[in-house]
Coordinates of C-alpha atoms in Angstrom, one line a residue:
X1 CA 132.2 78.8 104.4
X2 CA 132.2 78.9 108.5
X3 CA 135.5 77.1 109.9
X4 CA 134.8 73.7 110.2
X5 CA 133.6 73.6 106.6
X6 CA 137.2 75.0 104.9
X7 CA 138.9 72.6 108.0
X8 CA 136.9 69.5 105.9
X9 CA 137.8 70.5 102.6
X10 CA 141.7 71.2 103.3
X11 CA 141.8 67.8 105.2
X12 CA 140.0 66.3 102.4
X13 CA 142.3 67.3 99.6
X14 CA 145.4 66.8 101.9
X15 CA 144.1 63.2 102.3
X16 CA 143.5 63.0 98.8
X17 CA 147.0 64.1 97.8
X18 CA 148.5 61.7 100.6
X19 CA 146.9 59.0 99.0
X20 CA 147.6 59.6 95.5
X21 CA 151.5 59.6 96.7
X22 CA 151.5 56.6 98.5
X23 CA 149.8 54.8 95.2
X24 CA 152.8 56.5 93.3
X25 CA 155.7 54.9 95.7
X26 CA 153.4 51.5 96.3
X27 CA 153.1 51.2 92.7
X28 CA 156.9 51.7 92.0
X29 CA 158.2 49.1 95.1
X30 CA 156.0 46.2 93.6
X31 CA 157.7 46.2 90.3
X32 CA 161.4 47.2 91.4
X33 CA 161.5 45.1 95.1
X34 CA 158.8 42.3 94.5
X35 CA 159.1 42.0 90.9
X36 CA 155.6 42.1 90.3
X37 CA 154.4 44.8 88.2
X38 CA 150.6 46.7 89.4
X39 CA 148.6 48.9 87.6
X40 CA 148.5 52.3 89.3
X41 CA 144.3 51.9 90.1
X42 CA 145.3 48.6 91.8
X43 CA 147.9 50.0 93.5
X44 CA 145.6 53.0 94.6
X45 CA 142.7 50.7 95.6
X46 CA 145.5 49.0 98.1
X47 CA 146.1 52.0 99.6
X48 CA 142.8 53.0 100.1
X49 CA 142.2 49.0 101.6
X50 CA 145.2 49.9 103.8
X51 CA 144.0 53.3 105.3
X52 CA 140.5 52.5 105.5
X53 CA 141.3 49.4 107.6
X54 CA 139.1 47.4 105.3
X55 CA 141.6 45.2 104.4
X56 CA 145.4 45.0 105.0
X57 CA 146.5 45.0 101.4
X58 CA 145.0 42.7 98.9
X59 CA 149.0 41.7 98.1
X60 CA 149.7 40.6 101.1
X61 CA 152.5 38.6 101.4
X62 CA 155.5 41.2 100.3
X63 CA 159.3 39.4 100.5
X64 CA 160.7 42.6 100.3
X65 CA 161.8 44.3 103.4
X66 CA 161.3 47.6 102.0
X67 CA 157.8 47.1 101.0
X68 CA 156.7 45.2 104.3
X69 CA 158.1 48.7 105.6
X70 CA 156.2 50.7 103.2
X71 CA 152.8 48.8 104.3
X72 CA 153.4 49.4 108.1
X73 CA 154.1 53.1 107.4
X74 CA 150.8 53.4 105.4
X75 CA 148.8 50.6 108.5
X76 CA 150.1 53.3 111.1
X77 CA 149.3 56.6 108.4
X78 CA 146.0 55.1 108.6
X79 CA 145.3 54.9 111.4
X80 CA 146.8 58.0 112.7
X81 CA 144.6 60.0 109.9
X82 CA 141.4 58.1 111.3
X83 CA 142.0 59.6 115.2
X84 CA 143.1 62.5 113.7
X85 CA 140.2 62.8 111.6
X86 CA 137.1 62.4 114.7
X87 CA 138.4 65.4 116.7
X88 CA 138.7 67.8 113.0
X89 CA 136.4 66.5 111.2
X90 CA 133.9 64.1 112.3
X91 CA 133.0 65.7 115.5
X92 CA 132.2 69.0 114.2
X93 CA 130.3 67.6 111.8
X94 CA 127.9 65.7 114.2
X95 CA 128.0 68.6 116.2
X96 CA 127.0 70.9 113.2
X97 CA 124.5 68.9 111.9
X98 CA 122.6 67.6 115.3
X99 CA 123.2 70.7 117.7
X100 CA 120.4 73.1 117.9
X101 CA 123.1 75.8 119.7
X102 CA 124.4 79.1 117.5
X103 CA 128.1 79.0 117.6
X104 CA 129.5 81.8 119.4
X105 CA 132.5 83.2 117.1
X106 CA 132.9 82.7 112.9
X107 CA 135.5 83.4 110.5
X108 CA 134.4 85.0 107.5
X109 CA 135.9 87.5 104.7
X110 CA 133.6 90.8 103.3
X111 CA 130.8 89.6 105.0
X112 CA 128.1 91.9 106.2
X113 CA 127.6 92.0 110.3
X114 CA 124.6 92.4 111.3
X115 CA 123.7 93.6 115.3
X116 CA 120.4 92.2 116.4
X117 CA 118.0 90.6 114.0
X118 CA 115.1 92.5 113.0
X119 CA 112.6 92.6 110.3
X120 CA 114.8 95.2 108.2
X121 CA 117.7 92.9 109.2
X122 CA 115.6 90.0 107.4
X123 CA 114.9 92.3 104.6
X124 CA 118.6 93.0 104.2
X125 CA 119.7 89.6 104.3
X126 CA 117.2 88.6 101.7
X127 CA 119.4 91.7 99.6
X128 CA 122.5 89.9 100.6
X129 CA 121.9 86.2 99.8
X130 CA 120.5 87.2 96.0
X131 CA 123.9 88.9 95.7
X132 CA 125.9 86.1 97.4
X133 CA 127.2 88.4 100.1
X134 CA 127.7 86.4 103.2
X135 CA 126.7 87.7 106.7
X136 CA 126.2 86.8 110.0
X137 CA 123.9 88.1 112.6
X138 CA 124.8 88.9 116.5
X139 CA 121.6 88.1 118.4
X140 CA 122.5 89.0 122.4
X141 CA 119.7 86.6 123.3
X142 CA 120.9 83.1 123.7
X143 CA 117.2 81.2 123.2
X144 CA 116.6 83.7 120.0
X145 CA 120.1 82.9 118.7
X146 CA 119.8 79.3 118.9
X147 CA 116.2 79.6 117.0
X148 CA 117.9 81.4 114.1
X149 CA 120.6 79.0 113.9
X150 CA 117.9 76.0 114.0
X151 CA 115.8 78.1 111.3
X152 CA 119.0 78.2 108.7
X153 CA 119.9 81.9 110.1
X154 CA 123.9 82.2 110.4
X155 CA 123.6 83.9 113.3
X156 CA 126.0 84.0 116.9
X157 CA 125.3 84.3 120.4
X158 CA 126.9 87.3 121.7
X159 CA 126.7 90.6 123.1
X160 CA 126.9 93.5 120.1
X161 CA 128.2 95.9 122.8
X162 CA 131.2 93.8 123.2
X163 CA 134.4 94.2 121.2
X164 CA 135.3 90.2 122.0
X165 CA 131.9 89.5 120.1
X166 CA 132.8 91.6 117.3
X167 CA 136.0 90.0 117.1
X168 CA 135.0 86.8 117.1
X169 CA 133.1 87.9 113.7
X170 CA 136.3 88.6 111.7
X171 CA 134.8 92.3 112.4
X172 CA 138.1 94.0 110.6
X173 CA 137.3 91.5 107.5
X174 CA 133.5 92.7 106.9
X175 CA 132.6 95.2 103.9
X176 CA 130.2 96.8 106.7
X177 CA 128.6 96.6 110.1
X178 CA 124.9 97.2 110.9
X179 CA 123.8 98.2 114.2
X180 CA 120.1 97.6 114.4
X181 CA 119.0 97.4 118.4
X182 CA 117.7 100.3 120.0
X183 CA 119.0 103.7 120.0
X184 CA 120.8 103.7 123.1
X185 CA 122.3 100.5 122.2
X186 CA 123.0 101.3 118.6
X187 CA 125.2 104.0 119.9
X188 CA 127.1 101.7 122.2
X189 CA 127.8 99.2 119.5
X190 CA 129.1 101.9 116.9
X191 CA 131.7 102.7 119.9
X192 CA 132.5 99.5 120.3
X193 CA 133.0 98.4 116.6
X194 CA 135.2 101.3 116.3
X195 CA 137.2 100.3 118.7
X196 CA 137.2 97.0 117.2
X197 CA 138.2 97.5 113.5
X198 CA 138.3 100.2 111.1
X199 CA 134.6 99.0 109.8
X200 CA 132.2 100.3 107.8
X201 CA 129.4 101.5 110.6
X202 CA 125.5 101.7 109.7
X203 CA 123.1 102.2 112.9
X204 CA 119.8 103.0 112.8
X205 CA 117.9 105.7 115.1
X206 CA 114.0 105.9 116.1
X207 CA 114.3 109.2 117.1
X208 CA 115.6 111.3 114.5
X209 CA 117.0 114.0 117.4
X210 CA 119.8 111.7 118.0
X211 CA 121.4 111.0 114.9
X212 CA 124.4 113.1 115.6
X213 CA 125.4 111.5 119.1
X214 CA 125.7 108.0 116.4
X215 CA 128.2 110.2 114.8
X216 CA 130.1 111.4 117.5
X217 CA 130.1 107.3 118.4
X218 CA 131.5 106.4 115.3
X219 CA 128.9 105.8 113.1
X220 CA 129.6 106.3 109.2
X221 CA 126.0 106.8 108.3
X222 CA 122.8 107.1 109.9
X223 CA 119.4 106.3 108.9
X224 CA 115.9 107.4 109.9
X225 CA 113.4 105.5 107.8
X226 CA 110.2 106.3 110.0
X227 CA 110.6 110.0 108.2
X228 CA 111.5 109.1 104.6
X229 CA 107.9 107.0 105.1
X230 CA 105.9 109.4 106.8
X231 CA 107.2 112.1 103.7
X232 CA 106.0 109.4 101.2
X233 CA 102.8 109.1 102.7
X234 CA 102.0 112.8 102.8
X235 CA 102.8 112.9 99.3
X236 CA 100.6 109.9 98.5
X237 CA 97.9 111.7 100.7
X238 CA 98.4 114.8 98.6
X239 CA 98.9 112.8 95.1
X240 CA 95.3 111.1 95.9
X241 CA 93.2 114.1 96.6
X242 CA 94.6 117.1 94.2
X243 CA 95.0 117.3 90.4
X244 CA 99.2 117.8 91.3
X245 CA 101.0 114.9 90.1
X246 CA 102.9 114.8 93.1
X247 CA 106.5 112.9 93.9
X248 CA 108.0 111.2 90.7
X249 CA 111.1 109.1 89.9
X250 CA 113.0 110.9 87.5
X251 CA 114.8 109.2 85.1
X252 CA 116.2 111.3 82.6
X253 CA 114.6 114.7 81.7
X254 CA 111.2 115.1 81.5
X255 CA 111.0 110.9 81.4
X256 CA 109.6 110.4 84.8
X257 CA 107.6 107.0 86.5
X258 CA 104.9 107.8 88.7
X259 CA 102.3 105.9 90.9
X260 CA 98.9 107.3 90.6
X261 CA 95.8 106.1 92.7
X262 CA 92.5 105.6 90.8
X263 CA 89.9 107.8 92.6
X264 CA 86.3 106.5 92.7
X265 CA 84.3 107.9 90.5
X266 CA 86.7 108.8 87.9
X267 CA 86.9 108.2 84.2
X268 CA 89.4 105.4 85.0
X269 CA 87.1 103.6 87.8
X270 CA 85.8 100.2 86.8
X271 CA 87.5 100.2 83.3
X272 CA 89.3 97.1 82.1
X273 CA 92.9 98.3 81.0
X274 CA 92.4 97.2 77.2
X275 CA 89.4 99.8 77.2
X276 CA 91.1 102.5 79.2
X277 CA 93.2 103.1 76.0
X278 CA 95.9 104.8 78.1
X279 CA 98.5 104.8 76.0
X280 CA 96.5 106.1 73.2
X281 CA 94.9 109.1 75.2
X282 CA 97.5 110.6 76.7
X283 CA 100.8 109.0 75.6
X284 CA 101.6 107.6 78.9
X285 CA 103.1 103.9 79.3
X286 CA 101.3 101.8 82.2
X287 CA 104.5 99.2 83.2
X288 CA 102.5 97.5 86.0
X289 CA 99.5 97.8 88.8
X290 CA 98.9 97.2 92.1
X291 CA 95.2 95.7 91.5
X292 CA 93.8 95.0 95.7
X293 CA 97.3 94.8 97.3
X294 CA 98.5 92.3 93.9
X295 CA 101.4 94.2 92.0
X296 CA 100.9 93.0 88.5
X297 CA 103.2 93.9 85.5
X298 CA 102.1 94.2 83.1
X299 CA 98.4 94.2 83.8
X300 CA 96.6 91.8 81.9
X301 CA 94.1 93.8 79.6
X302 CA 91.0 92.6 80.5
X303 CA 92.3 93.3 84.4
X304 CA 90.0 95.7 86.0
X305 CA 91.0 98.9 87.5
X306 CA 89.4 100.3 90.6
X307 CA 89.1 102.5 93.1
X308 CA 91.6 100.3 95.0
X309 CA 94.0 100.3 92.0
X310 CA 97.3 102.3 91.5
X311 CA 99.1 102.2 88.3
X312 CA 102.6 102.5 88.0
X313 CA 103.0 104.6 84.7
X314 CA 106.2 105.9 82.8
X315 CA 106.3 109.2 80.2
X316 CA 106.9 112.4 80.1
X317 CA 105.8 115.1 82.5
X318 CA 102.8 116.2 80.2
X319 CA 102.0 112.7 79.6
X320 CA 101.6 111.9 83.2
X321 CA 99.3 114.9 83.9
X322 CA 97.1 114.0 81.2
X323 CA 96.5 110.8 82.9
X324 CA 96.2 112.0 86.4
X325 CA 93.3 113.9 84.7
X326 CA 91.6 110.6 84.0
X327 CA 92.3 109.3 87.8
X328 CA 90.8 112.2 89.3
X329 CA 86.7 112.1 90.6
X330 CA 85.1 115.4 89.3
X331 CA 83.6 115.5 93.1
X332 CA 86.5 115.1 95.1
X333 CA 89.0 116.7 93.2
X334 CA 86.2 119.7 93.4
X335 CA 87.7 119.5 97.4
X336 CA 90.3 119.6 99.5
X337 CA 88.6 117.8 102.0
X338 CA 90.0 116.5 105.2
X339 CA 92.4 113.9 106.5
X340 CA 93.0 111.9 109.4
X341 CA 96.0 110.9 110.8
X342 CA 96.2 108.1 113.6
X343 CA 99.2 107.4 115.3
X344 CA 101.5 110.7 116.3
X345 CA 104.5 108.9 116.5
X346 CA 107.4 110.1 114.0
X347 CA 105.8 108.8 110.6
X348 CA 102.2 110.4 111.9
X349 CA 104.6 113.7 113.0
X350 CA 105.9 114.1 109.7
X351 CA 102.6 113.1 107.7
X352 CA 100.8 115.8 109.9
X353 CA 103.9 118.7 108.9
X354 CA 103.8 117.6 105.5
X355 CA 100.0 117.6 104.5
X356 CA 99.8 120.8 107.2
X357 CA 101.8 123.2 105.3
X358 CA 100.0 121.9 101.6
X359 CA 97.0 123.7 103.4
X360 CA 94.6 120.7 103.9
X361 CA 92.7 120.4 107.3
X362 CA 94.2 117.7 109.4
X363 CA 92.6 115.8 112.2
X364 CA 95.2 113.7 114.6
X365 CA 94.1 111.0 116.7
X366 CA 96.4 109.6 118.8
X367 CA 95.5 107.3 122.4
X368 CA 98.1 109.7 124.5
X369 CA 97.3 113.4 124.8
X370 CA 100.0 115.6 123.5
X371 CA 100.8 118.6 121.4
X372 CA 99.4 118.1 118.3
X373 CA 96.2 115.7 119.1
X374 CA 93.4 116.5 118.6
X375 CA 91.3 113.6 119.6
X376 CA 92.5 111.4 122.4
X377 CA 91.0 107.9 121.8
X378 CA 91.0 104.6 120.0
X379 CA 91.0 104.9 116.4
X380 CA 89.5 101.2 116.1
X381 CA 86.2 102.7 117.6
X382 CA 83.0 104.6 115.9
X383 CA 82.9 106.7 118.2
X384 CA 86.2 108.1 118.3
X385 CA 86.1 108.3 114.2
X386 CA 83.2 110.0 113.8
X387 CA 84.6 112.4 116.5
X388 CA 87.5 112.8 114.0
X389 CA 84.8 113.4 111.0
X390 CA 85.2 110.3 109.5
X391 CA 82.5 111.2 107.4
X392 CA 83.9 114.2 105.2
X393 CA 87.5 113.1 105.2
X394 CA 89.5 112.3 102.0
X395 CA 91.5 110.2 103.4
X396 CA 93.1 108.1 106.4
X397 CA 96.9 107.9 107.0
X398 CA 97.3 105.0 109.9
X399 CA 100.6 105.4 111.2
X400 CA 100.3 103.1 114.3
X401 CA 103.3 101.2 115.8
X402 CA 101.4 97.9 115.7
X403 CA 100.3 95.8 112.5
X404 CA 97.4 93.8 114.3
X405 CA 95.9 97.1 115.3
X406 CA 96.2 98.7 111.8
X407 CA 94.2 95.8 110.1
X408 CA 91.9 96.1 113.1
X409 CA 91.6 100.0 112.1
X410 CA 91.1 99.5 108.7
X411 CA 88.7 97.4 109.0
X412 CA 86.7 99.4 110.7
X413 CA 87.3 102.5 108.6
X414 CA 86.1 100.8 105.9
X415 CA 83.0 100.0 107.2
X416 CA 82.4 103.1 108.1
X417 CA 83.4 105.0 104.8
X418 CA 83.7 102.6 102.0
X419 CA 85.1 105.9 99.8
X420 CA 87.5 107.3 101.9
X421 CA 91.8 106.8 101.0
X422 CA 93.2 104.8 103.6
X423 CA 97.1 105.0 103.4
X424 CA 98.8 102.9 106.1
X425 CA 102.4 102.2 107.4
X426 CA 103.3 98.4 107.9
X427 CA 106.0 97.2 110.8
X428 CA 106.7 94.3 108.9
X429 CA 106.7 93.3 104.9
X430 CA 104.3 90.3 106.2
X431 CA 101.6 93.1 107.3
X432 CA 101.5 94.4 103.7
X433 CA 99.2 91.4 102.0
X434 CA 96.9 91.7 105.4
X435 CA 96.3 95.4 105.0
X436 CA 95.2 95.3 101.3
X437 CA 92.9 92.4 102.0
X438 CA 91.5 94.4 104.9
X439 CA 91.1 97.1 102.5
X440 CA 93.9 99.8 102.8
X441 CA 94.5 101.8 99.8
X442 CA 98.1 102.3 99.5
X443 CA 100.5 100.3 101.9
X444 CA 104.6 100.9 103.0
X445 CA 106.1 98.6 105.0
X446 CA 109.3 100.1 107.2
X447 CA 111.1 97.0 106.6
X448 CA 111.1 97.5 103.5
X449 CA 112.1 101.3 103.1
X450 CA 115.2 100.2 105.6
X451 CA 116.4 96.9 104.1
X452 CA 116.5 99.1 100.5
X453 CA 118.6 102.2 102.0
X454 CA 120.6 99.5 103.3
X455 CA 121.3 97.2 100.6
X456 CA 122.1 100.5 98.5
X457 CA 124.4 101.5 100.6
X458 CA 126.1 98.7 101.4
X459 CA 125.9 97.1 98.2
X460 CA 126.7 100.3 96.3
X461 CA 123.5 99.6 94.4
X462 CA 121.9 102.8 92.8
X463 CA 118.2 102.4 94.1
X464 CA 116.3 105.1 92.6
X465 CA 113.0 104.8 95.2
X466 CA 113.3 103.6 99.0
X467 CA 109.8 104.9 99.7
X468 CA 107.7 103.3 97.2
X469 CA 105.6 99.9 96.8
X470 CA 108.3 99.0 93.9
X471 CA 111.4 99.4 93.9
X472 CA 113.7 100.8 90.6
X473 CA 117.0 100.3 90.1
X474 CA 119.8 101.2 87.3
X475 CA 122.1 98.3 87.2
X476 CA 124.5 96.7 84.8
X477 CA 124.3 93.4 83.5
X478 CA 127.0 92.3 80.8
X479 CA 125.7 88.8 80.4
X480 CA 122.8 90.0 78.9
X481 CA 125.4 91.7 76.2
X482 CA 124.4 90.8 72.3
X483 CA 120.9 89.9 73.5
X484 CA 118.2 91.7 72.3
X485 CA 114.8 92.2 75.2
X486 CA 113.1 90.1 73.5
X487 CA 115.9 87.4 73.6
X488 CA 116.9 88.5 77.5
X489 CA 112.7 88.2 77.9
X490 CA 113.8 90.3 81.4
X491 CA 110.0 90.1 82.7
X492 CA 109.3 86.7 82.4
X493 CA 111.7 85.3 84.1
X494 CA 112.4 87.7 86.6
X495 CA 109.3 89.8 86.5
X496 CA 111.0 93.2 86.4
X497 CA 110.2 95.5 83.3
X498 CA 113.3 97.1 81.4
X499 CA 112.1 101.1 81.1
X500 CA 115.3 102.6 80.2
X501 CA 118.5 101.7 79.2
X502 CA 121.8 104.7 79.4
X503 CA 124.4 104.3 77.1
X504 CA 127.6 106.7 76.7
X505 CA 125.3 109.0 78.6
X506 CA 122.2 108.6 77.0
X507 CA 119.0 107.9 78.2
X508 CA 117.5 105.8 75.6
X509 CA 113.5 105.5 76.4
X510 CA 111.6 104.1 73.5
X511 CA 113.3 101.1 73.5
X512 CA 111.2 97.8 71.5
X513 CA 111.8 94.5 71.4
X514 CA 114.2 94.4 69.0
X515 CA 116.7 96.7 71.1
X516 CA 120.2 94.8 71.1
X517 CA 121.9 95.5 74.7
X518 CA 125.6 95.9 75.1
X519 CA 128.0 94.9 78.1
X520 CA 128.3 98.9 79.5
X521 CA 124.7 99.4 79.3
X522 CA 123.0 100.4 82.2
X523 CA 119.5 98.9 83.1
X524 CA 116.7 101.3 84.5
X525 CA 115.0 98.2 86.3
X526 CA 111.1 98.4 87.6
X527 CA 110.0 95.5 89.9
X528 CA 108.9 94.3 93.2
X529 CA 111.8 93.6 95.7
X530 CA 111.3 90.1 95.4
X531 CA 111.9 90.6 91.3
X532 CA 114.8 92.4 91.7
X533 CA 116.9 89.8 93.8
X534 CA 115.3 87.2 91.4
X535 CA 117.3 89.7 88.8
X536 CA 120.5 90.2 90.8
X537 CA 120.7 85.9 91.5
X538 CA 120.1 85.4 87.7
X539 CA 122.2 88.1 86.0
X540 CA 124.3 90.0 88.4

């Protein structure tokens, strides 16, 4: 609630209170100086006639000196409240309501701040507003700010560098500050808010190199998504073309949730999930798919799995390797083959390390020559892919800086090898749907990585995987105490899947139906990030 807003509700009530008194005294002269007993609602509706200026008192015609005093005191009350009333009230309403321009200071109380507004800012806020965490957003551009604001953003025009901007945010009132500009300026603003208020500081860096001069600036943590991304695609690009299960969630034990790509050619390719007989073959659970860029859970059984399909799948370590067995190609599991990475930017640097030192032959491309490259040239061109050798390559990682020219890239990939993996890295959550469609394999939007490490961390919410396609959680929910899962009926209306649930320190795994939850239970969530926040509005 901004300033204007608590302004209107205290005058309200004060009026309200006003009134209510003046009803009380009006009511009392009438009987004891005019003799003429009132009810107390007539009494109130003359007071109201009286301030209002609708009327001047439907008893008009008092003998009473002391109650033709009482009515001039409540004519001038009146009127003073209505002049009173434009300037507090009625004027920043109009101007709130018909004004296109972002106010340029707010008052607010453990709100998040946020410095510059970016798509991991608009991730984050999406976190925040499912919680009911306020926030407001410092834009330093005045035609951007004022878009926001018109677009339902509670945003300010100011500069992030500048301690009167983070004053005018209540800055020493908010659970946290996000800094979220470039590195240069990131570095600036921690200095500033430190000098400000004694803040929570979260920046964000590009280059990983200079993480530590955020720290000497005053920053409390420091993230570099672009790596945690580029690690989780190695390992994807690893997972896909070796019989190792690769990078797991671990959840208690050996009880572990996985995602496993379905490689053409094996026994799971083109198999409807009722005739895969998962469960019974290996022991495995599959809790949801993503079925052509559609994350579905649980998969319908007569769903089809694919080459383009990756289950999401909980059990037990041996459980798990029995099914990558059935997600493996007898041909290309028979070979490391190749992989191509496009983009040597961070994410493409740390894919290259990664898949490098597991021993597979790597082929860069990048349009800038540089230590590292291999091919100079435009990965959205034949020439410059078969170059690469397109053609005996397990798999693509496209770690390019642009969304438009990733779908471009995949496009063209997959014209020209309908079998290979392509694993590609999104800017933006919005690029995610386009990339399946254009027929990408396995897709990670940035955005999203950040906006989780930053939700966690400022919401002190235990996220269990930033750099996956779902996200899982362990939460607590005591409203859902006394209900049993079938009661709570978790998935359908928030469309996460319960997988574990901890109590006194036990992991309890096979859990049914029937399974009654209690208020100190923790909840091993599994869902999309939009399924989660539909869980935090509705239970949280």
């Amino acid at each position: 609630m901004n300033t204007w807003q608590r302004r209107t509700v205290h005058s309200l009530i004060g009026l309200a209170v006003l009134m209510l008194l003046y009803s009380l005294v009006y009511d009392y002269g009438m009987s004891a100086f005019e003799n003429e007993p009132e009810t107390f609602l007539h009494s109130l509706q003359v007071v109201v006639e009286t301030f209002t200026t609708t009327g001047f008192g439907s008893d008009a015609g008092w003998e009473s000196p002391v109650m033709n005093v009482l009515v001039i005191v409540m004519d001038l009350t009146g009127v003073a409240l209505i002049f009173l009333a434009l300037p507090v009230v009625v004027f920043p309403l109009l101007d709130e309501t018909l004004s296109r321009s972002a106010p340029t200071t707010i008052e607010d109380t453990d709100h998040v701040v946020i410095c510059a507004y970016t798509p991991r800012g608009a991730t984050l806020i999406e976190e925040l507003d499912s919680r009911d965490v306020s926030y407001v957003v410092i834009e330093p551009d005045r035609d951007r700010a004022d878009d926001l604001h018109e677009d339902g953003v509670r945003v300010v025009h100011g500069d992030p560098e500048s301690p009167e901007a983070l004053a005018g945010v209540d800055l020493g009132a908010a659970r946290a500050l996000v800094a979220d500009a470039s590195d240069e300026q990131n570095a600036s603003i921690a200095l500033a808010a430190a000098d400000t208020a004694d803040t929570r500081i979260i920046t964000f860096v590009e280059d990983a190199t200079v993480a530590d001069y955020h720290r000497y600036a005053g920053a409390d943590e420091v993230f570099s998504p672009r790596r945690l991304v580029g690690e989780s695609l190695a390992d994807t690009v690893t997972t896909a073309i070796s019989t190792e299960l690769g990078d797991v969630i671990e959840i208690d034990g050996d009880f572990e949730i996985a995602e496993l790509p379905i490689q053409a050619g094996s026994d799971l390719d083109g198999v409807r999930i009722e005739e895969s007989e998962i469960t019974e073959r290996t022991g495995a659970n599959v809790v949801g798919a993503w079925l052509r860029g559609e994350f579905v859970s649980p998969p319908d059984p007569n769903d089809r799995i694919d080459e383009h399909s990756i289950l999401l799948v909980a059990g037990h370590e041996s459980q798990l390797e029995a099914l990558k067995e059935l997600t493996l190609s007898d041909t290309r599991s028979r070979r490391r083959g190749r992989v191509v990475v496009v983009g040597l930017g961070e994410v493409g640097t740390t894919v290259y390390e990664a898949v490098s030192r597991e021993g597979i032959e790597t082929v860069v491309i990048d349009h800038v020559d540089g230590p590292g490259v291999d091919i100079v040239g435009d990965a959205t061109e034949e020439a410059t892919l078969r170059e690469a050798g397109l053609d005996g390559a397990n798999a693509v990682v496209l770690a390019l800086p642009n969304d438009t020219l990733t779908v471009f890239a995949t496009l063209v990939i997959r014209e020209l090898a309908p079998d290979v993996e392509i694993l590609a890295r999104a800017k933006e959550p919005a690029g995610i749907r386009k990339l399946y469609r254009a027929g990408a394999d396995y897709v990670l939007a940035l955005a999203t990585v950040s906006g989780r490490m930053l939700a966690s961390t400022i919401l002190d919410e235990e996220v269990m995987s930033f750099d996956k396609q779902i996200e899982v959680v362990r939460t607590q929910c005591p409203k859902l105490a006394g209900q049993s899962l079938r009661e709570a009926d978790v998935r359908a209306r928030t469309g996460c899947t319960v997988i574990a649930v901890e109590r006194n320190g036990d992991v309890r795994t096979e859990i049914g139906p029937e399974f009654e939850l209690r208020a100190d239970d923790d909840l091993v969530l599994v869902g999309t990030d939009e399924d989660v926040n539909r869980f935090a509005s509705l239970y949280e």
